[in-house]
mmCIF file of C-alpha atoms in Angstrom:
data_model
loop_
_atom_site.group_PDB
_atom_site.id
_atom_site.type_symbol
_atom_site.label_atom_id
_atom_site.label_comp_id
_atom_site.label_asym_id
_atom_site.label_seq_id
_atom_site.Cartn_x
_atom_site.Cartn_y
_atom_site.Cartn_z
ATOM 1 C CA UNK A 1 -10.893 -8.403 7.623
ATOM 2 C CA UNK A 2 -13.739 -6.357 5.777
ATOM 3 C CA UNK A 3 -14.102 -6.213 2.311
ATOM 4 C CA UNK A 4 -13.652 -2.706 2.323
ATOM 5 C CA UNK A 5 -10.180 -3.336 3.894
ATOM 6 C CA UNK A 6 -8.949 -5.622 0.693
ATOM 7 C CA UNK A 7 -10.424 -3.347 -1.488
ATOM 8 C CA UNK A 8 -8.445 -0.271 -0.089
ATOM 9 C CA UNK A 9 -5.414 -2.305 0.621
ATOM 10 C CA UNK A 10 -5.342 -3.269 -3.271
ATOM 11 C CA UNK A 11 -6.039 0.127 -4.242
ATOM 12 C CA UNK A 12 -3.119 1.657 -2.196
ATOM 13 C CA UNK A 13 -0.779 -1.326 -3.218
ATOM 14 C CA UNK A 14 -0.998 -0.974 -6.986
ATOM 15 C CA UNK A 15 -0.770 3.285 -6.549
ATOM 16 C CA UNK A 16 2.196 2.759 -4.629
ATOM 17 C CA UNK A 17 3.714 0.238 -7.240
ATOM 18 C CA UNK A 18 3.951 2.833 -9.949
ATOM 19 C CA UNK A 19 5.911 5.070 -8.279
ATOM 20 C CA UNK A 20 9.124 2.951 -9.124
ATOM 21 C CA UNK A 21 10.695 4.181 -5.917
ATOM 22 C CA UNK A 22 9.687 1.211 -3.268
ATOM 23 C CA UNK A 23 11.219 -2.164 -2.943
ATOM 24 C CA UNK A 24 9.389 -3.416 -0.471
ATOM 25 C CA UNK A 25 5.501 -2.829 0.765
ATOM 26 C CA UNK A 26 4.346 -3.392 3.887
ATOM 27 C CA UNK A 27 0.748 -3.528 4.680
ATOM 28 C CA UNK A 28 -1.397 -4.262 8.299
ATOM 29 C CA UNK A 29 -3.942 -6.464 6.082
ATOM 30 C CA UNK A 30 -0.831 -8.640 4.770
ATOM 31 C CA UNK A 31 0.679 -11.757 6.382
ATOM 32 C CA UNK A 32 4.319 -10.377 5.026
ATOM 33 C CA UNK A 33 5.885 -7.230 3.440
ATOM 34 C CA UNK A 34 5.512 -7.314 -0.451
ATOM 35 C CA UNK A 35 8.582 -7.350 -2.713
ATOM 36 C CA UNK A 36 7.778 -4.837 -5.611
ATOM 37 C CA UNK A 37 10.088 -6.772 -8.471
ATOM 38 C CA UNK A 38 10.987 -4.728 -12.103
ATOM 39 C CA UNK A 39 8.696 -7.051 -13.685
ATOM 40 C CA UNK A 40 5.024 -7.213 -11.791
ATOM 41 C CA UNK A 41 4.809 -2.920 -12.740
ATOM 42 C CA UNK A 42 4.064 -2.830 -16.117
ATOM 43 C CA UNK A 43 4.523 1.012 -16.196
ATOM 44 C CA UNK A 44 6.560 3.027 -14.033
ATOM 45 C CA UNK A 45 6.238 6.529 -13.587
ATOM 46 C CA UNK A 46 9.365 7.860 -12.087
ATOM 47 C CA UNK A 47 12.296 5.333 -12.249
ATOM 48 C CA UNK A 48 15.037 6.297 -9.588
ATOM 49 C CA UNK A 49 15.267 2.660 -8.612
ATOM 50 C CA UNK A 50 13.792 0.486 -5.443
ATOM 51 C CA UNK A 51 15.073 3.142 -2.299
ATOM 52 C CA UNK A 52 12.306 3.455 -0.085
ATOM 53 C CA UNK A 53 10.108 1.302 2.090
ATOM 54 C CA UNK A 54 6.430 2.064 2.447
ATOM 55 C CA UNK A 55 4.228 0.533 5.671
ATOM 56 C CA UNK A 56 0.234 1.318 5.639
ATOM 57 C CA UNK A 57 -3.185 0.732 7.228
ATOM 58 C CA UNK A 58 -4.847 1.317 4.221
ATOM 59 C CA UNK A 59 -7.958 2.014 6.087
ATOM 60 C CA UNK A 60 -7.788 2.210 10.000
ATOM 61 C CA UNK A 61 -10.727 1.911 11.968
ATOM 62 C CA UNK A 62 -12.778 0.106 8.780
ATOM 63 C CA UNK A 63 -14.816 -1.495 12.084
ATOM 64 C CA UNK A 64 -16.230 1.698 12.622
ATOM 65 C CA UNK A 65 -17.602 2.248 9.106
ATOM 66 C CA UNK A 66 -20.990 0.969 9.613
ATOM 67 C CA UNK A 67 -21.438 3.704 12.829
ATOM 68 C CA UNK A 68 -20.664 6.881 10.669
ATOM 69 C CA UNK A 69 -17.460 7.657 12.298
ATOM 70 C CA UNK A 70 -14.472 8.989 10.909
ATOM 71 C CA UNK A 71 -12.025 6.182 9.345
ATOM 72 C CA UNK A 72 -8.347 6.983 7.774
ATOM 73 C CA UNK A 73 -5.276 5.730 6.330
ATOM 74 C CA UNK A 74 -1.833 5.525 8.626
ATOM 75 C CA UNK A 75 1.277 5.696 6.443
ATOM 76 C CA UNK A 76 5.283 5.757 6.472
ATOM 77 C CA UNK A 77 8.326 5.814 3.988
ATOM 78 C CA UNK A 78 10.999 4.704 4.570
ATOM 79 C CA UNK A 79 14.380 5.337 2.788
#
């Protein structure tokens, strides 16, 4: 794991946690899905409640980085 991996994987988690829509995160540089609880957001932007499920590689093909080629993020939701 780079350290351009945890930095985009942090990045991406905290976007995604003001949404207010996801319950649950689930990320290729975590061990186990994230629970997104009321009380670790402290604001939310749009509150229709925890409905969807969001799975990333925050930044796929990071081992490539130091060659110049292209890199990019692979995401899905869930409902």
């Amino acid at each position: 794991q780079k350290k351009l991996d945890v930095i985009t994987n942090d990045l991406l988690k905290r976007a995604l946690r003001f949404t207010g829509k996801l319950g649950v995160l689930a990320s290729e540089e975590e061990d186990a899905p994230v629970g997104l609880l009321e009380d670790e957001a402290s604001e939310v932007v749009i509150d229709e409640g925890e409905r969807y499920v969001a799975v990333f590689d925050p930044l796929d093909g990071s081992s490539n980085v130091d060659a110049g080629i292209p890199t990019g993020t692979i995401i899905g939701i869930y409902e």
